[in-house]
Amino acid sequence: MILDLDPTLLESEVSALCLRLKQMKFVPVKQPGCRLALVQGVDKHVRPDAFLHLHGVQKVSPLKEKYKLASRFSHPEPTIIECKGKRIGGGHLFVAAGPCSIESKEQMDASAKAAAAHGATALRGGAFKPRTSPYDFQGMGEEGLQILRDAGEKYNLLTLSEVMEPAQVELAAGYVDILQVGARNMQNFSLLKELGKVKNPILLKRGFSATYQDLLMAAEYIMAHGNPNVILCERGIRTFETYTRNTLDLNAVCALKELTHLPIVVDPSHGTGIRSFVAPMSLASIAAGADGLVIEMHPDPDRSLSDAQQTISFDAFGKIMRDATLIKQTLAEASVI
Ligand code: PEP
Ligand code: MN
């Protein structure tokens, strides 16, 4: 249920209304503008006019989607997430670039230098790696997070790294700006709840076989537990096609723009699994309206300890940045005309 309030209400009157709603066993969550979303305790039998007599309530609209806080209906304006003076969403181009795994100080320093020189927003790198085989490189752990933080600070880049379990969240949140939930953990509900307790933006990747609704419900978990700063990431899904690693679903960008106010970015590296596909699919993503990209690049791509086949060079990344910026500008100009 969405309650639109009288815009002249005083802060104290809104608080009194929230208290009254809590007494009625509803959970009100403030939305931008003069709105409250009731996210719990709304049973199907409660009629909208049950709220109309409350002081300050002007309009009551039922929320038909299961996701309440992530819904565009409850929050029509796109969310812009601010982090250390950088903006994510709402027409700003967000690009996170860096290796699949953090391997050494030198590798991260070189990657950060190139990412910053080409205009990236963030430096990515995995310290806790979800590998299909237990015999593959599992990541450098906390030492990797320190290396990532230092490289990010040196080149004024935000940092992005994955957490795989609740016990890693507090530790990683102390080093990393944006915490990533990988595709394999999109429905790790205890992890999602833990991420609701921190203030860091969360980059939530779509699971291999998750629908848009599944992805939005996962975002809802994080938001309902207190963290509204969720960035959605399309990274390809499993289909019958085996030529590419995954099938990059660019419909997701259009659909999610309709369904939610949260920023949506695309990872064409995992979405394709093929180095030569990363540039065209990056540009297609931006043309489709994505708010940004997550790209794997490495000083020596063939020697990457993980995901070498989809990792691009610094030069290739520079060209993507130039072309993506042009596409974004062209789209912005076209919408003004
Ligand atoms: C990654 O970003 O390195 C990663 C493992 O991604 P995904 O969860 O999308 O496979
Ligand atoms: Mn990877």
Coordinates of C-alpha atoms and ligand atoms in Angstrom, one line a residue:
M1 CA 0.0 0.0 0.0
I2 CA 1.3 3.5 -0.8
L3 CA 0.0 6.5 1.3
D4 CA 0.4 9.9 -0.3
L5 CA 0.4 12.5 2.4
D6 CA -0.5 16.1 2.7
P7 CA 2.7 18.0 1.7
T8 CA 2.2 20.6 4.4
L9 CA 2.4 18.0 7.2
L10 CA 5.0 18.8 9.8
E11 CA 7.7 16.3 10.6
S12 CA 6.1 15.7 14.0
E13 CA 2.7 14.9 12.3
V14 CA 4.4 12.4 10.0
S15 CA 6.0 10.8 13.0
A16 CA 2.7 10.6 14.8
L17 CA 1.1 9.0 11.8
C18 CA 3.9 6.4 11.6
L19 CA 3.4 5.6 15.2
R20 CA -0.3 5.1 14.6
L21 CA 0.4 2.8 11.7
K22 CA 2.8 0.8 13.7
Q23 CA 0.1 0.4 16.4
M24 CA -2.1 -0.9 13.7
K25 CA 0.7 -3.5 13.0
F26 CA 1.9 -2.0 9.7
V27 CA 5.5 -1.2 8.9
P28 CA 5.7 2.3 7.2
V29 CA 8.8 3.2 5.2
K30 CA 9.3 6.9 4.2
Q31 CA 9.7 7.4 0.4
P32 CA 10.9 10.5 -1.4
G33 CA 8.3 13.2 -1.6
C34 CA 5.4 12.9 0.8
R35 CA 4.9 9.2 0.7
L36 CA 4.8 6.2 2.9
A37 CA 5.1 2.6 1.7
L38 CA 3.5 0.0 4.0
V39 CA 5.7 -3.0 3.5
Q40 CA 4.5 -5.5 6.1
G41 CA 1.3 -6.4 7.8
V42 CA -0.8 -5.4 4.7
D43 CA -3.1 -8.3 4.3
K44 CA -5.2 -8.8 1.2
H45 CA -8.4 -8.1 3.2
V46 CA -7.4 -4.6 4.3
R47 CA -9.3 -2.1 2.2
P48 CA -7.5 1.1 1.1
D49 CA -10.2 3.3 2.8
A50 CA -9.0 1.9 6.2
F51 CA -6.2 4.5 6.0
L52 CA -8.1 7.5 4.5
H53 CA -9.5 8.7 7.9
L54 CA -5.9 9.0 9.3
H55 CA -4.7 12.6 9.8
G56 CA -2.6 13.7 6.8
V57 CA -3.4 10.8 4.4
Q58 CA -4.6 12.2 1.0
K59 CA -4.5 9.2 -1.2
V60 CA -4.2 5.4 -0.8
S61 CA -3.0 3.2 -3.7
P62 CA -2.6 -0.6 -3.4
L63 CA 0.9 -1.9 -4.4
K64 CA 0.3 -4.9 -6.5
E65 CA 3.9 -6.1 -6.9
K66 CA 5.5 -8.3 -4.3
Y67 CA 8.5 -6.0 -4.2
K68 CA 7.5 -2.8 -2.5
L69 CA 10.6 -0.7 -1.9
A70 CA 12.2 -1.6 -5.2
S71 CA 9.0 -0.8 -7.1
R72 CA 9.0 2.2 -9.5
F73 CA 5.4 2.7 -8.5
S74 CA 6.3 3.5 -4.9
H75 CA 9.3 5.6 -6.0
P76 CA 8.8 7.1 -9.5
E77 CA 12.1 9.0 -9.8
P78 CA 15.3 7.0 -10.6
T79 CA 17.5 6.5 -7.6
I80 CA 20.9 8.1 -7.7
I81 CA 23.3 6.6 -5.3
E82 CA 26.0 8.9 -4.0
C83 CA 29.3 7.4 -2.9
K84 CA 32.4 9.5 -2.0
G85 CA 31.2 12.3 -4.3
K86 CA 30.5 10.0 -7.3
R87 CA 27.0 9.3 -8.6
I88 CA 25.5 6.0 -9.7
G89 CA 22.2 6.0 -11.7
G90 CA 20.0 8.7 -13.1
G91 CA 22.0 9.2 -16.4
H92 CA 25.5 9.2 -14.8
L93 CA 27.8 6.6 -16.5
F94 CA 29.1 4.2 -13.9
V95 CA 31.9 1.9 -15.0
A96 CA 33.8 -0.5 -12.7
A97 CA 36.8 -2.1 -14.3
G98 CA 39.6 -4.3 -13.1
P99 CA 40.6 -8.0 -12.9
C100 CA 38.4 -10.9 -12.1
S101 CA 40.7 -11.7 -9.1
I102 CA 43.0 -9.5 -7.1
E103 CA 46.4 -11.2 -7.6
S104 CA 49.1 -8.8 -6.4
K105 CA 49.8 -5.2 -5.5
E106 CA 51.5 -4.5 -8.9
Q107 CA 48.6 -6.0 -10.8
M108 CA 46.1 -3.8 -9.0
D109 CA 48.2 -0.7 -9.1
A110 CA 48.5 -1.0 -12.9
S111 CA 44.8 -1.8 -13.3
A112 CA 43.8 1.2 -11.1
K113 CA 46.1 3.5 -13.1
A114 CA 44.6 2.4 -16.4
A115 CA 41.0 2.5 -15.1
A116 CA 41.4 6.1 -13.8
A117 CA 43.2 7.3 -16.9
H118 CA 40.3 6.1 -19.1
G119 CA 37.6 7.6 -16.8
A120 CA 36.3 4.6 -14.9
T121 CA 34.3 5.2 -11.7
A122 CA 35.4 2.2 -9.8
L123 CA 38.1 -0.5 -9.5
R124 CA 36.8 -4.1 -9.3
G125 CA 38.6 -7.2 -8.1
G126 CA 37.6 -10.3 -6.3
A127 CA 39.2 -11.3 -3.0
F128 CA 36.8 -14.0 -2.1
K129 CA 36.2 -16.0 -5.4
P130 CA 33.2 -18.2 -6.0
R131 CA 35.0 -20.9 -8.2
T132 CA 33.2 -23.8 -9.8
S133 CA 36.2 -26.0 -8.9
P134 CA 37.6 -26.2 -5.3
Y135 CA 41.0 -26.6 -6.9
D136 CA 41.0 -23.3 -8.7
F137 CA 42.4 -20.0 -7.2
Q138 CA 40.1 -19.0 -4.4
G139 CA 41.3 -15.4 -4.0
M140 CA 43.6 -13.5 -1.6
G141 CA 41.1 -12.8 1.1
E142 CA 41.7 -9.9 3.5
E143 CA 45.2 -9.2 2.0
G144 CA 43.5 -8.7 -1.3
L145 CA 41.0 -6.3 0.1
Q146 CA 43.8 -4.1 1.5
I147 CA 45.5 -4.1 -1.9
L148 CA 42.2 -3.1 -3.5
R149 CA 41.6 -0.3 -1.0
D150 CA 45.1 1.1 -1.4
A151 CA 44.9 1.1 -5.2
G152 CA 41.4 2.7 -5.2
E153 CA 42.5 5.5 -2.8
K154 CA 45.7 6.2 -4.8
Y155 CA 43.8 6.7 -8.0
N156 CA 40.6 8.2 -6.6
L157 CA 38.4 5.3 -7.7
L158 CA 35.5 3.6 -5.8
T159 CA 36.2 0.0 -5.1
L160 CA 34.0 -3.0 -5.8
S161 CA 34.5 -6.6 -4.5
E162 CA 32.4 -9.6 -3.8
V163 CA 31.3 -11.1 -0.5
M164 CA 30.1 -14.7 -0.4
E165 CA 28.9 -15.2 3.2
P166 CA 27.4 -13.1 6.0
A167 CA 30.6 -13.4 8.1
Q168 CA 32.6 -11.6 5.4
V169 CA 30.3 -8.5 5.2
E170 CA 31.6 -6.5 8.2
L171 CA 35.2 -7.1 7.2
A172 CA 34.8 -6.3 3.6
A173 CA 32.6 -3.2 4.4
G174 CA 35.6 -1.8 6.2
Y175 CA 37.8 -1.9 3.1
V176 CA 35.5 -1.7 0.1
D177 CA 33.1 0.9 -1.1
I178 CA 30.6 -1.2 -3.1
L179 CA 29.9 -4.8 -2.0
Q180 CA 29.0 -7.3 -4.7
V181 CA 26.6 -10.2 -4.4
G182 CA 27.6 -12.7 -7.1
A183 CA 25.2 -14.6 -9.3
R184 CA 25.6 -17.8 -7.3
N185 CA 24.5 -15.9 -4.1
M186 CA 21.6 -13.8 -5.4
Q187 CA 19.2 -15.8 -3.2
N188 CA 21.5 -16.3 -0.3
F189 CA 19.0 -14.7 2.0
S190 CA 21.2 -14.6 5.1
L191 CA 23.8 -12.8 3.1
L192 CA 21.2 -10.3 1.7
K193 CA 19.9 -9.6 5.3
E194 CA 23.4 -8.9 6.5
L195 CA 24.0 -6.5 3.6
G196 CA 20.9 -4.7 4.7
K197 CA 22.7 -3.7 7.9
V198 CA 25.6 -1.8 6.2
K199 CA 25.6 1.5 4.5
N200 CA 27.8 0.6 1.5
P201 CA 26.1 0.4 -1.9
I202 CA 25.4 -3.2 -2.9
L203 CA 25.9 -4.4 -6.5
L204 CA 23.4 -7.3 -6.8
K205 CA 24.1 -9.7 -9.7
R206 CA 21.2 -11.6 -11.4
G207 CA 21.3 -15.3 -10.7
F208 CA 21.8 -17.8 -13.6
S209 CA 18.1 -18.7 -13.7
A210 CA 16.5 -15.8 -11.9
T211 CA 13.6 -13.9 -13.3
Y212 CA 13.3 -10.1 -13.1
Q213 CA 10.9 -10.6 -10.2
D214 CA 13.4 -13.0 -8.4
L215 CA 16.1 -10.3 -8.8
L216 CA 13.8 -7.6 -7.5
M217 CA 12.8 -9.7 -4.5
A218 CA 16.5 -10.2 -3.7
A219 CA 16.9 -6.4 -3.8
E220 CA 13.9 -6.1 -1.6
Y221 CA 15.5 -8.2 1.0
I222 CA 18.5 -5.8 1.2
M223 CA 16.2 -2.8 1.2
A224 CA 13.7 -4.2 3.8
H225 CA 16.7 -4.8 6.1
G226 CA 17.7 -1.2 6.0
N227 CA 20.0 -0.5 3.0
P228 CA 18.3 1.3 0.1
N229 CA 21.5 1.6 -2.0
V230 CA 21.1 -1.3 -4.4
I231 CA 22.5 -1.5 -7.9
L232 CA 21.1 -4.3 -10.1
C233 CA 23.5 -6.1 -12.5
E234 CA 22.5 -8.1 -15.5
R235 CA 25.4 -10.6 -16.1
G236 CA 23.8 -13.2 -18.4
I237 CA 21.6 -16.2 -17.8
R238 CA 21.8 -19.9 -18.6
T239 CA 20.0 -20.9 -21.8
F240 CA 20.2 -23.8 -24.2
E241 CA 23.0 -21.9 -26.1
T242 CA 26.5 -23.1 -25.3
Y243 CA 28.6 -21.1 -27.7
T244 CA 28.8 -18.2 -25.2
R245 CA 29.4 -18.6 -21.5
N246 CA 26.0 -17.1 -20.7
T247 CA 23.2 -15.4 -22.7
L248 CA 23.4 -11.7 -22.0
D249 CA 19.8 -10.6 -21.6
L250 CA 19.6 -6.9 -22.6
N251 CA 15.8 -7.0 -22.3
A252 CA 16.6 -6.9 -18.6
V253 CA 17.7 -3.3 -18.9
C254 CA 14.4 -2.2 -20.5
A255 CA 12.2 -4.3 -18.2
L256 CA 14.0 -3.3 -15.0
K257 CA 13.8 0.4 -16.1
E258 CA 10.1 0.0 -16.1
L259 CA 9.7 -2.0 -13.0
T260 CA 12.2 -0.3 -10.6
H261 CA 13.9 3.0 -9.8
L262 CA 17.2 1.2 -8.9
P263 CA 20.2 1.7 -11.2
I264 CA 20.8 -1.1 -13.6
V265 CA 24.3 -2.0 -14.9
V266 CA 25.5 -4.7 -17.2
D267 CA 28.5 -7.1 -17.0
P268 CA 29.3 -8.1 -20.5
S269 CA 32.4 -10.0 -19.4
H270 CA 30.5 -12.8 -17.6
G271 CA 27.5 -12.2 -19.9
T272 CA 29.5 -13.4 -22.9
G273 CA 32.6 -15.1 -21.6
I274 CA 34.4 -14.1 -24.9
R275 CA 36.9 -11.3 -25.0
S276 CA 36.0 -10.1 -28.5
F277 CA 32.3 -9.8 -27.5
V278 CA 32.9 -7.5 -24.6
A279 CA 33.2 -4.2 -26.5
P280 CA 30.1 -4.7 -28.8
M281 CA 28.0 -5.9 -25.9
S282 CA 29.2 -3.0 -23.7
L283 CA 28.1 -0.5 -26.3
A284 CA 24.8 -2.3 -26.8
S285 CA 24.1 -2.2 -23.1
I286 CA 24.7 1.6 -22.9
A287 CA 22.5 2.1 -26.1
A288 CA 19.7 0.0 -24.4
G289 CA 19.8 2.5 -21.5
A290 CA 22.0 0.8 -18.9
D291 CA 23.4 3.1 -16.1
G292 CA 26.8 1.5 -16.4
L293 CA 29.1 -1.5 -16.9
V294 CA 31.3 -3.9 -15.0
I295 CA 34.2 -5.0 -17.1
E296 CA 37.1 -7.4 -16.4
M297 CA 40.5 -6.1 -17.6
H298 CA 44.0 -7.1 -16.6
P299 CA 47.6 -5.9 -17.4
D300 CA 48.3 -9.2 -19.1
P301 CA 44.8 -10.7 -19.9
D302 CA 46.1 -14.2 -20.9
R303 CA 47.8 -14.6 -17.6
S304 CA 44.7 -13.8 -15.5
L305 CA 44.3 -16.3 -12.7
S306 CA 40.6 -16.5 -13.4
D307 CA 38.4 -15.7 -16.4
A308 CA 41.3 -15.0 -18.8
Q309 CA 39.2 -15.9 -21.8
Q310 CA 36.8 -12.9 -21.2
T311 CA 39.4 -10.5 -19.8
I312 CA 40.4 -7.5 -22.0
S313 CA 43.5 -5.3 -22.2
F314 CA 43.8 -1.7 -20.9
D315 CA 43.8 -0.4 -24.5
A316 CA 40.6 -2.3 -25.4
F317 CA 39.0 -0.9 -22.2
G318 CA 40.0 2.7 -23.2
K319 CA 38.3 2.3 -26.5
I320 CA 35.1 1.0 -24.8
M321 CA 35.1 4.1 -22.5
R322 CA 35.5 6.5 -25.4
D323 CA 32.7 4.9 -27.4
A324 CA 30.4 4.3 -24.5
T325 CA 30.7 8.0 -23.5
L326 CA 29.9 9.1 -27.0
I327 CA 26.8 6.8 -27.1
K328 CA 25.6 8.1 -23.7
Q329 CA 26.1 11.8 -24.9
T330 CA 24.3 11.1 -28.1
L331 CA 21.3 9.5 -26.3
A332 CA 21.2 12.5 -23.8
E333 CA 21.2 15.0 -26.7
A334 CA 18.6 13.0 -28.7
S335 CA 16.2 13.0 -25.7
V336 CA 16.5 16.8 -25.4
I337 CA 15.6 17.4 -29.1
Ligands
PEP1 C1 32.7 -11.8 -10.8 O1 32.3 -10.7 -10.9 O2 34.0 -12.0 -10.8 C2 31.8 -13.0 -10.7 C3 32.2 -14.1 -10.2 O3 30.6 -12.7 -11.3 P1 29.3 -13.6 -11.4 O4 28.8 -13.8 -10.0 O5 28.4 -12.8 -12.2 O6 29.6 -14.9 -12.0
MN2 MN 35.2 -13.2 -13.2

